[in-house]
Short mmCIF file of C-alpha atoms and ligand atoms in Angstrom, two decimals:
data_model
loop_
_atom_site.label_atom_id
_atom_site.label_comp_id
_atom_site.label_asym_id
_atom_site.label_seq_id
_atom_site.Cartn_x
_atom_site.Cartn_y
_atom_site.Cartn_z
CA UNK A 1 -48.12 -10.25 124.99
CA UNK A 2 -51.23 -8.83 126.66
CA UNK A 3 -49.77 -9.42 130.10
CA UNK A 4 -46.73 -7.31 129.29
CA UNK A 5 -48.98 -4.50 128.15
CA UNK A 6 -50.90 -4.65 131.40
CA UNK A 7 -47.74 -3.89 133.27
CA UNK A 8 -46.73 -0.94 131.12
CA UNK A 9 -45.78 1.91 133.37
CA UNK A 10 -45.60 5.41 131.95
CA UNK A 11 -44.58 8.51 133.77
CA UNK A 12 -45.76 11.97 132.75
CA UNK A 13 -44.25 15.25 133.82
CA UNK A 14 -46.85 18.00 133.57
CA UNK A 15 -46.09 21.71 133.41
CA UNK A 16 -48.33 24.10 135.34
CA UNK A 17 -51.84 24.35 133.81
CA UNK A 18 -51.39 21.29 131.61
CA UNK A 19 -53.47 18.12 131.73
CA UNK A 20 -52.92 14.45 131.04
CA UNK A 21 -55.87 12.96 129.16
CA UNK A 22 -56.46 9.24 128.88
CA UNK A 23 -59.19 6.88 127.77
CA UNK A 24 -59.79 3.20 128.34
CA UNK A 25 -61.93 1.55 125.68
CA UNK A 26 -60.89 -2.08 125.80
CA UNK A 27 -63.30 -4.25 127.83
CA UNK A 28 -62.07 -5.58 131.19
CA UNK A 29 -59.04 -3.32 131.12
CA UNK A 30 -57.80 -1.68 134.30
CA UNK A 31 -55.54 1.36 134.61
CA UNK A 32 -53.94 2.60 137.81
CA UNK A 33 -53.15 6.28 138.34
CA UNK A 34 -50.73 7.59 140.97
CA UNK A 35 -49.61 11.13 141.74
CA UNK A 36 -45.85 10.94 142.36
CA UNK A 37 -45.09 14.57 143.18
CA UNK A 38 -46.63 18.03 142.97
CA UNK A 39 -50.39 18.49 143.05
CA UNK A 40 -53.13 17.54 140.59
CA UNK A 41 -56.89 17.14 140.33
CA UNK A 42 -59.39 15.13 138.33
CA UNK A 43 -62.38 17.30 137.36
CA UNK A 44 -61.87 19.41 140.47
CA UNK A 45 -61.18 16.63 142.99
CA UNK A 46 -57.65 16.70 144.40
CA UNK A 47 -55.50 13.60 144.10
CA UNK A 48 -53.81 12.35 147.24
CA UNK A 49 -50.07 11.93 146.68
CA UNK A 50 -48.99 8.30 146.61
CA UNK A 51 -52.54 6.95 146.56
CA UNK A 52 -53.49 4.70 143.64
CA UNK A 53 -56.75 5.26 141.77
CA UNK A 54 -58.27 2.58 139.59
CA UNK A 55 -60.11 3.18 136.33
CA UNK A 56 -61.92 0.67 134.14
CA UNK A 57 -63.17 0.56 130.56
CA UNK A 58 -65.26 3.52 129.52
CA UNK A 59 -63.21 5.98 131.60
CA UNK A 60 -62.29 9.26 129.89
CA UNK A 61 -60.18 11.21 132.32
CA UNK A 62 -58.19 14.43 132.57
CA UNK A 63 -55.57 14.92 135.30
CA UNK A 64 -55.07 18.68 135.54
CA UNK A 65 -52.38 20.49 137.49
CA UNK A 66 -52.20 24.14 138.54
CA UNK A 67 -48.64 23.98 139.83
CA UNK A 68 -47.08 21.13 137.86
CA UNK A 69 -46.70 17.46 138.84
CA UNK A 70 -45.48 14.00 137.96
CA UNK A 71 -48.07 11.26 137.53
CA UNK A 72 -47.78 7.60 136.69
CA UNK A 73 -50.14 5.39 134.70
CA UNK A 74 -49.95 1.63 134.98
CA UNK A 75 -51.84 -0.52 132.48
CA UNK A 76 -53.03 -0.21 128.91
CA UNK A 77 -54.80 2.98 127.85
CA UNK A 78 -56.26 3.40 124.37
CA UNK A 79 -55.41 7.09 124.30
CA UNK A 80 -53.03 9.09 126.47
CA UNK A 81 -51.48 12.48 125.84
CA UNK A 82 -50.63 15.73 127.55
CA UNK A 83 -52.55 18.85 126.54
CA UNK A 84 -51.29 22.33 127.29
CA UNK A 85 -54.38 24.17 126.06
CA UNK A 86 -57.30 23.79 128.44
CA UNK A 87 -60.19 26.09 129.43
CA UNK A 88 -59.52 25.47 133.13
CA UNK A 89 -58.53 29.08 133.87
CA UNK A 90 -61.87 30.24 132.44
CA UNK A 91 -63.76 27.62 134.48
CA UNK A 92 -61.87 28.74 137.58
CA UNK A 93 -62.86 32.37 136.85
CA UNK A 94 -66.49 31.25 136.65
CA UNK A 95 -66.13 29.60 140.01
CA UNK A 96 -64.63 32.80 141.44
CA UNK A 97 -67.60 34.78 140.10
CA UNK A 98 -70.09 32.33 141.60
CA UNK A 99 -68.27 32.42 144.91
CA UNK A 100 -68.42 36.20 145.00
CA UNK A 101 -72.20 35.86 144.61
CA UNK A 102 -72.20 33.41 147.53
CA UNK A 103 -70.33 35.89 149.72
CA UNK A 104 -72.87 38.59 148.87
CA UNK A 105 -75.71 36.17 149.55
CA UNK A 106 -74.22 35.35 152.94
CA UNK A 107 -73.92 39.01 153.83
CA UNK A 108 -77.48 39.84 152.85
CA UNK A 109 -79.05 36.52 153.85
CA UNK A 110 -80.31 35.98 150.31
CA UNK A 111 -80.07 33.05 147.93
CA UNK A 112 -76.73 32.14 146.36
CA UNK A 113 -76.25 31.68 142.61
CA UNK A 114 -78.77 29.53 140.74
CA UNK A 115 -76.47 28.52 137.92
CA UNK A 116 -77.59 26.53 134.88
CA UNK A 117 -75.11 24.87 132.50
CA UNK A 118 -76.36 24.49 128.91
CA UNK A 119 -74.99 23.43 125.54
CA UNK A 120 -75.30 20.73 122.88
CA UNK A 121 -74.36 17.08 123.44
CA UNK A 122 -70.75 16.23 124.18
CA UNK A 123 -69.38 19.60 125.21
CA UNK A 124 -68.62 18.64 128.80
CA UNK A 125 -71.66 20.05 130.63
CA UNK A 126 -71.61 17.36 133.31
CA UNK A 127 -67.86 17.80 133.71
CA UNK A 128 -68.16 21.57 134.15
CA UNK A 129 -70.89 21.02 136.77
CA UNK A 130 -68.63 18.59 138.59
CA UNK A 131 -65.68 20.99 138.54
CA UNK A 132 -67.79 23.90 139.84
CA UNK A 133 -69.36 21.77 142.58
CA UNK A 134 -65.98 20.44 143.64
CA UNK A 135 -64.43 23.90 143.82
CA UNK A 136 -67.43 25.13 145.82
CA UNK A 137 -67.36 22.28 148.32
CA UNK A 138 -63.57 22.55 148.70
CA UNK A 139 -64.18 26.11 149.91
CA UNK A 140 -66.66 24.91 152.50
CA UNK A 141 -69.85 25.58 150.53
CA UNK A 142 -72.76 23.12 150.46
CA UNK A 143 -74.43 23.55 147.05
CA UNK A 144 -77.24 21.52 145.55
CA UNK A 145 -76.61 19.64 142.35
CA UNK A 146 -79.68 19.47 140.14
CA UNK A 147 -79.73 17.24 137.07
CA UNK A 148 -82.66 17.52 134.66
CA UNK A 149 -81.11 15.39 131.88
CA UNK A 150 -83.51 12.42 131.60
CA UNK A 151 -81.38 10.21 129.39
CA UNK A 152 -77.83 10.87 130.58
CA UNK A 153 -78.48 12.23 134.06
CA UNK A 154 -76.26 11.41 137.00
CA UNK A 155 -78.75 11.21 139.83
CA UNK A 156 -80.60 7.93 140.54
CA UNK A 157 -81.67 5.99 137.41
CA UNK A 158 -82.29 7.27 133.85
CA UNK A 159 -85.82 8.51 133.20
CA UNK A 160 -85.78 10.76 136.27
CA UNK A 161 -84.81 14.28 137.26
CA UNK A 162 -83.47 15.06 140.69
CA UNK A 163 -81.14 16.73 143.10
CA UNK A 164 -78.50 15.90 145.70
CA UNK A 165 -76.83 17.97 148.36
CA UNK A 166 -73.07 18.09 147.75
CA UNK A 167 -71.15 17.91 151.01
CA UNK A 168 -67.91 16.35 149.81
CA UNK A 169 -65.86 16.45 146.59
CA UNK A 170 -66.74 13.78 144.03
CA UNK A 171 -64.83 10.52 144.43
CA UNK A 172 -62.20 10.36 141.67
CA UNK A 173 -63.47 7.10 140.22
CA UNK A 174 -67.16 7.10 141.25
CA UNK A 175 -68.56 10.65 141.19
CA UNK A 176 -70.62 12.28 143.95
CA UNK A 177 -71.94 10.13 146.78
CA UNK A 178 -75.74 9.96 146.58
CA UNK A 179 -77.28 10.00 149.99
CA UNK A 180 -81.00 10.77 150.12
CA UNK A 181 -81.41 12.09 146.58
CA UNK A 182 -84.60 13.96 145.72
CA UNK A 183 -85.96 12.17 142.64
CA UNK A 184 -88.98 12.61 140.35
CA UNK A 185 -90.23 9.97 137.96
CA UNK A 186 -90.72 10.84 134.31
CA UNK A 187 -90.27 7.38 132.85
CA UNK A 188 -88.89 8.40 129.44
CA UNK A 189 -85.43 8.66 127.90
CA UNK A 190 -86.13 12.03 126.31
CA UNK A 191 -88.19 15.00 127.53
CA UNK A 192 -89.80 15.14 124.08
CA UNK A 193 -91.63 11.85 124.71
CA UNK A 194 -94.05 13.57 127.08
CA UNK A 195 -93.33 17.33 127.12
CA UNK A 196 -96.32 18.19 129.33
CA UNK A 197 -95.15 15.75 132.00
CA UNK A 198 -91.52 16.89 131.84
CA UNK A 199 -92.50 20.54 132.25
CA UNK A 200 -94.70 19.73 135.24
CA UNK A 201 -91.85 17.87 136.88
CA UNK A 202 -89.40 20.74 136.26
CA UNK A 203 -91.83 23.12 137.95
CA UNK A 204 -92.31 20.72 140.84
CA UNK A 205 -88.59 20.07 141.38
CA UNK A 206 -87.96 23.82 141.16
CA UNK A 207 -90.46 24.62 143.87
CA UNK A 208 -89.27 21.81 146.16
CA UNK A 209 -85.71 23.10 145.78
CA UNK A 210 -86.88 26.59 146.64
CA UNK A 211 -88.33 25.27 149.90
CA UNK A 212 -85.23 23.23 150.70
CA UNK A 213 -82.95 26.22 150.18
CA UNK A 214 -84.92 28.12 152.81
CA UNK A 215 -84.42 25.38 155.42
CA UNK A 216 -80.63 25.35 155.44
CA UNK A 217 -78.73 28.63 155.62
CA UNK A 218 -75.47 27.25 154.31
CA UNK A 219 -77.10 25.64 151.31
CA UNK A 220 -79.18 28.74 150.67
CA UNK A 221 -76.08 30.92 150.27
CA UNK A 222 -74.26 28.18 148.33
CA UNK A 223 -77.00 27.94 145.69
CA UNK A 224 -77.45 25.39 142.93
CA UNK A 225 -75.61 24.05 139.91
CA UNK A 226 -78.11 22.77 137.34
CA UNK A 227 -77.14 20.35 134.58
CA UNK A 228 -79.36 20.20 131.49
CA UNK A 229 -79.70 17.93 128.49
CA UNK A 230 -78.04 18.50 125.12
CA UNK A 231 -81.29 19.13 123.22
CA UNK A 232 -81.08 22.85 122.50
CA UNK A 233 -83.24 23.43 119.42
CA UNK A 234 -87.00 23.88 119.04
CA UNK A 235 -88.83 22.21 121.89
CA UNK A 236 -85.48 21.54 123.59
CA UNK A 237 -84.85 25.27 123.75
CA UNK A 238 -88.31 25.80 125.26
CA UNK A 239 -87.36 23.33 128.00
CA UNK A 240 -84.21 25.37 128.70
CA UNK A 241 -86.34 28.50 129.12
CA UNK A 242 -88.76 26.59 131.33
CA UNK A 243 -85.88 25.32 133.49
CA UNK A 244 -84.60 28.87 133.85
CA UNK A 245 -88.00 29.95 135.13
CA UNK A 246 -88.66 26.93 137.33
CA UNK A 247 -85.39 27.36 139.23
CA UNK A 248 -85.17 31.17 139.21
CA UNK A 249 -81.87 30.84 137.41
CA UNK A 250 -79.66 33.93 137.57
CA UNK A 251 -76.49 32.62 135.91
CA UNK A 252 -76.35 30.66 132.65
CA UNK A 253 -73.11 29.13 131.43
CA UNK A 254 -73.35 28.36 127.73
CA UNK A 255 -70.82 25.85 126.50
CA UNK A 256 -69.50 25.97 122.96
CA UNK A 257 -72.53 27.34 121.04
CA UNK A 258 -72.59 31.02 120.18
CA UNK A 259 -76.02 30.77 118.63
CA UNK A 260 -77.50 29.39 121.82
CA UNK A 261 -75.63 32.06 123.78
CA UNK A 262 -77.17 34.82 121.65
CA UNK A 263 -80.65 33.34 121.92
CA UNK A 264 -80.37 33.19 125.69
CA UNK A 265 -79.05 36.75 125.96
CA UNK A 266 -82.09 37.80 123.92
CA UNK A 267 -84.67 35.72 125.82
CA UNK A 268 -83.62 35.91 129.47
CA UNK A 269 -84.57 38.62 131.96
CA UNK A 270 -82.00 41.35 132.55
CA UNK A 271 -80.84 40.14 135.97
CA UNK A 272 -79.64 36.86 134.43
CA UNK A 273 -75.91 36.74 133.65
CA UNK A 274 -75.30 34.76 130.50
CA UNK A 275 -71.69 33.65 130.06
CA UNK A 276 -70.12 31.96 127.04
CA UNK A 277 -67.51 29.28 127.71
CA UNK A 278 -65.45 27.23 125.26
CA UNK A 279 -65.54 23.47 125.53
CA UNK A 280 -62.45 21.53 126.43
CA UNK A 281 -60.63 19.83 123.56
CA UNK A 282 -60.54 16.75 125.77
CA UNK A 283 -64.29 16.09 125.84
CA UNK A 284 -64.97 12.81 124.14
CA UNK A 285 -68.00 12.34 121.89
CA UNK A 286 -70.35 9.53 122.71
CA UNK A 287 -72.20 7.50 120.10
CA UNK A 288 -75.85 6.51 120.41
CA UNK A 289 -74.68 3.07 121.43
CA UNK A 290 -72.43 4.49 124.14
CA UNK A 291 -75.37 6.51 125.49
CA UNK A 292 -77.49 3.36 125.70
CA UNK A 293 -74.66 1.59 127.50
CA UNK A 294 -74.33 4.49 129.93
CA UNK A 295 -78.05 4.13 130.80
CA UNK A 296 -77.68 0.39 131.39
CA UNK A 297 -74.65 0.97 133.55
CA UNK A 298 -76.44 3.59 135.66
CA UNK A 299 -79.30 1.17 136.33
CA UNK A 300 -76.91 -1.69 137.10
CA UNK A 301 -75.07 0.56 139.56
CA UNK A 302 -78.35 1.56 141.18
CA UNK A 303 -79.00 -2.08 142.11
CA UNK A 304 -75.52 -3.61 142.32
CA UNK A 305 -73.26 -0.66 143.15
CA UNK A 306 -69.74 -0.35 141.75
CA UNK A 307 -66.83 -2.81 141.90
CA UNK A 308 -65.42 -0.85 144.81
CA UNK A 309 -68.69 -0.33 146.58
CA UNK A 310 -70.87 -3.35 145.84
CA UNK A 311 -74.57 -3.45 146.76
CA UNK A 312 -76.66 -6.56 147.28
CA UNK A 313 -80.23 -6.13 146.02
CA UNK A 314 -83.13 -8.31 147.10
CA UNK A 315 -85.43 -10.40 144.96
CA UNK A 316 -88.96 -11.18 146.12
CA UNK A 317 -92.53 -11.83 145.01
CA UNK A 318 -95.24 -9.20 144.98
CA UNK A 319 -98.89 -10.18 144.60
CA UNK A 320 -100.80 -8.34 141.87
CA UNK A 321 -103.44 -7.54 144.46
CA UNK A 322 -100.95 -5.88 146.81
CA UNK A 323 -99.87 -3.09 144.44
CA UNK A 324 -101.37 -0.55 142.08
CA UNK A 325 -99.31 0.06 138.96
CA UNK A 326 -99.97 3.17 136.89
CA UNK A 327 -98.71 4.48 133.64
CA UNK A 328 -98.68 8.19 132.96
CA UNK A 329 -100.65 9.44 129.97
CA UNK A 330 -104.09 8.39 128.78
CA UNK A 331 -104.96 8.07 125.09
CA UNK A 332 -106.09 11.38 123.60
CA UNK A 333 -109.82 11.97 123.36
CA UNK A 334 -111.28 13.98 120.51
CA UNK A 335 -112.11 17.56 121.63
CA UNK A 336 -115.84 16.91 121.41
CA UNK A 337 -115.56 14.18 124.03
CA UNK A 338 -113.55 16.16 126.58
CA UNK A 339 -115.26 16.99 129.84
CA UNK A 340 -116.04 20.67 130.24
CA UNK A 341 -112.93 22.64 131.29
CA UNK A 342 -110.45 19.93 130.40
CA UNK A 343 -107.71 20.91 127.99
CA UNK A 344 -106.74 18.65 125.14
CA UNK A 345 -103.24 18.17 126.61
CA UNK A 346 -104.32 17.23 130.14
CA UNK A 347 -104.54 13.56 129.21
CA UNK A 348 -100.75 13.47 128.90
CA UNK A 349 -100.34 13.69 132.66
CA UNK A 350 -103.34 11.53 133.66
CA UNK A 351 -102.70 8.33 135.56
CA UNK A 352 -103.96 5.11 134.05
CA UNK A 353 -104.22 2.02 136.25
CA UNK A 354 -102.83 -1.00 134.45
CA UNK A 355 -103.49 -4.68 134.97
CA UNK A 356 -100.17 -6.45 135.54
CA UNK A 357 -99.25 -8.34 132.38
CA UNK A 358 -96.19 -9.96 130.77
CA UNK A 359 -95.38 -6.64 129.06
CA UNK A 360 -94.03 -5.39 132.40
CA UNK A 361 -91.08 -7.78 132.22
CA UNK A 362 -87.68 -6.02 132.66
CA UNK A 363 -89.32 -2.63 133.20
CA UNK A 364 -88.39 -0.31 136.02
CA UNK A 365 -91.15 0.78 138.37
CA UNK A 366 -90.78 3.70 140.72
CA UNK A 367 -92.17 3.39 144.21
CA UNK A 368 -94.06 6.58 144.96
CA UNK A 369 -94.05 8.47 148.25
CA UNK A 370 -97.60 9.59 147.51
CA UNK A 371 -100.36 8.69 149.97
CA UNK A 372 -103.13 8.95 147.43
CA UNK A 373 -103.45 7.64 143.92
CA UNK A 374 -104.95 10.79 142.41
CA UNK A 375 -103.35 12.71 139.55
CA UNK A 376 -101.09 14.59 141.99
CA UNK A 377 -99.23 11.34 142.51
CA UNK A 378 -96.94 12.22 139.60
CA UNK A 379 -95.81 15.31 141.54
CA UNK A 380 -94.61 13.40 144.57
CA UNK A 381 -91.02 12.21 144.65
CA UNK A 382 -89.87 8.61 144.56
CA UNK A 383 -88.85 6.36 147.43
CA UNK A 384 -86.84 4.25 144.98
CA UNK A 385 -86.99 1.88 142.03
CA UNK A 386 -87.63 -1.79 141.46
CA UNK A 387 -87.21 -3.90 138.34
CA UNK A 388 -89.69 -6.57 137.22
CA UNK A 389 -87.76 -9.81 136.67
CA UNK A 390 -90.72 -12.17 136.25
CA UNK A 391 -94.47 -11.95 135.66
CA UNK A 392 -96.46 -15.01 136.72
CA UNK A 393 -99.99 -14.50 135.43
CA UNK A 394 -101.17 -17.88 136.71
CA UNK A 395 -100.15 -17.23 140.28
CA UNK A 396 -100.95 -13.53 139.93
CA UNK A 397 -97.59 -12.30 141.10
CA UNK A 398 -94.50 -10.40 140.03
CA UNK A 399 -90.90 -11.07 140.98
CA UNK A 400 -88.98 -7.87 141.53
CA UNK A 401 -85.40 -6.78 142.11
CA UNK A 402 -85.26 -4.19 144.87
CA UNK A 403 -82.49 -2.34 146.71
CA UNK A 404 -84.44 -2.85 149.95
CA UNK A 405 -85.82 -6.07 151.43
CA UNK A 406 -89.54 -6.81 151.56
CA UNK A 407 -92.01 -5.13 152.01
CA UNK A 408 -92.18 -2.23 149.53
CA UNK A 409 -92.43 1.14 151.29
CA UNK A 410 -95.62 1.93 149.37
CA UNK A 411 -98.05 0.06 147.13
CA UNK A 412 -98.32 2.84 144.53
CA UNK A 413 -96.01 2.22 141.59
CA UNK A 414 -95.33 4.09 138.34
CA UNK A 415 -94.26 2.31 135.17
CA UNK A 416 -91.10 3.49 133.39
CA UNK A 417 -90.31 2.98 129.72
CA UNK A 418 -86.77 2.08 130.78
CA UNK A 419 -85.79 -1.57 130.92
CA UNK A 420 -82.99 -3.48 132.55
CA UNK A 421 -81.93 -7.06 131.82
CA UNK A 422 -80.62 -8.43 135.06
CA UNK A 423 -77.71 -10.66 134.08
CA UNK A 424 -76.47 -11.42 137.59
P1 ATP B 1 -74.14 15.01 127.38
O1 ATP B 1 -74.24 15.30 125.92
O2 ATP B 1 -74.41 13.60 127.68
O3 ATP B 1 -74.90 15.96 128.22
P2 ATP B 1 -71.84 16.38 128.41
O4 ATP B 1 -71.87 17.59 127.55
O5 ATP B 1 -72.37 16.52 129.78
O6 ATP B 1 -72.56 15.19 127.70
P3 ATP B 1 -69.58 15.17 129.67
O7 ATP B 1 -70.36 13.99 130.13
O8 ATP B 1 -69.20 16.17 130.68
O9 ATP B 1 -70.34 15.86 128.45
O10 ATP B 1 -68.23 14.71 128.95
C1 ATP B 1 -68.21 13.67 128.00
C2 ATP B 1 -67.04 12.74 128.27
O11 ATP B 1 -65.80 13.42 128.10
C3 ATP B 1 -67.01 12.20 129.71
O12 ATP B 1 -66.72 10.84 129.66
C4 ATP B 1 -65.89 12.98 130.39
O13 ATP B 1 -65.27 12.20 131.40
C5 ATP B 1 -64.95 13.25 129.23
N1 ATP B 1 -64.16 14.47 129.42
C6 ATP B 1 -64.61 15.70 129.76
N2 ATP B 1 -63.60 16.59 129.83
C7 ATP B 1 -62.47 15.91 129.52
C8 ATP B 1 -61.08 16.26 129.40
N3 ATP B 1 -60.66 17.50 129.60
N4 ATP B 1 -60.22 15.28 129.06
C9 ATP B 1 -60.63 14.02 128.85
N5 ATP B 1 -61.90 13.63 128.92
C10 ATP B 1 -62.82 14.56 129.26
#
C-alpha cells in the first residue's frame, strides 16, 4: 500500500566522486535524506552527518561525495540512481581558477572575477552558479549573485532581475537566504517582450553593482557570479553580449553548447576568458508547464514563505486616490508624430499612468523606491511587491496582498504582466 511505500528506506554506498540522483514527482510526497557516514554535499552545500533533510515534490537532487559516503533515503522517489560520471571535477577546477583571480584581486586591491554562466535551457546554469557560490563562500569569500533570468530567476519574484550578497552556503532544501535583495522591475516573463526596457535594466543593475563592489573590500575581491537565461540565439545572444558589457564580465562559462562557445570567443574582448563546460547528465529538463509552475511557486514563496519557514502576508485596502499605478511602454507613434529628437523606440520605456480597473485583478505590482514619477522611475529598484486580490470600482479601492503591513512604503507602483491566484 501507499503507506508502506512511504516508509521505504534505501541505503546507498557511494564511491569517491560519485553522486546519488533522485527526483520526486508525485504530489504531496516527502522524502527524507540522511548522511550516515563519510562526507557529501548537495550542489556545493555540505551535509551535516546524522541530520535529516526533507524534500518535497518537484525536487531534483544530486548528493555528491568527494571522499565516499553512505546516505539513506526514506520515502518514495520517482527516480533514484547512483552516477559515477559527473562533471564535478571540472566545476571544481573552475572554482579554483576563479579563486586564484580573487587572490590576485586581493593582492592588488582590484575587482575579483566577474563571471557569467551561459547556455541553453536545461543545462544546469543555476546549479553551476550555486555550486560556485557555495565553494566561494565556504572559503570565506563574499560574492554577489546576480540573476538576469526574467522567467526562471531565483531572486525575488519572476519578471525581475536582481542581486543578493552571498554570506552563507545555500540551505540544502531552500536555496540562498535572501536578505535585502537588490531588485529591478521589468514586468515580463521574457526579455524579448520589451527588449529596450530589459537592456536599460541590465545597464542599470550593472552600474549599481559596480558601485556596491567599491563599498565593500571583501565583496570587491570576491566578485560576482551572473546567471543568465537560456535564450541564446538572435536577440537572446545580443542580450548575452549586453550583459557581458553591463557587468564588465571577464570570465564566461559556456555550458554544453560549442556553437555558443565559438561565437563568444569570436565576439568578446581579449581579456575575457571563455571556458567550455559539459553539462551534467543529471540535469532534468523542464517542460513549459513546469516552468509556469516554477513561476507560480516563486511568487507563492515570496508571500507565504516555505513549509519550513512560513511567512504571513497582510491583506488591506488601498484607495485609488492614494496610489499612482504605471505601466511601462506607450503605444508607438508614427515617426511623423514624434517630438523632435525622440527616437522611435523611446516609447517602449515611457511610463503611462493607468486608471485602476478590473483588469488589474491578480496582477503583481512593484512598489518603487523612486521619489519622482518621471521616466527615470523605471531605473530605481523596488521596495517589494504586492498582488491585487480585488478591485472595487464602486468604492474606488483595491485590496492587496502585501508582505508588509499597511501603509505601503511608497505610492508609486509599476504594473507587472505576471499574475498570481491567491488560493490561501
Ligand atoms: P534554465 O533553463 O531554467 O535556465 P538551468 O540551465 O539553470 O535551467 P538548472 O535549474 O540548474 O538548469 O537545473 C535544472 C534542474 O535539474 C533543477 O531542478 C536541478 O535541481 C536539477 N539538477 C541539476 N543538476 C543535477 C544533478 N547532477 N542531478 C540531479 N538533478 C540535477
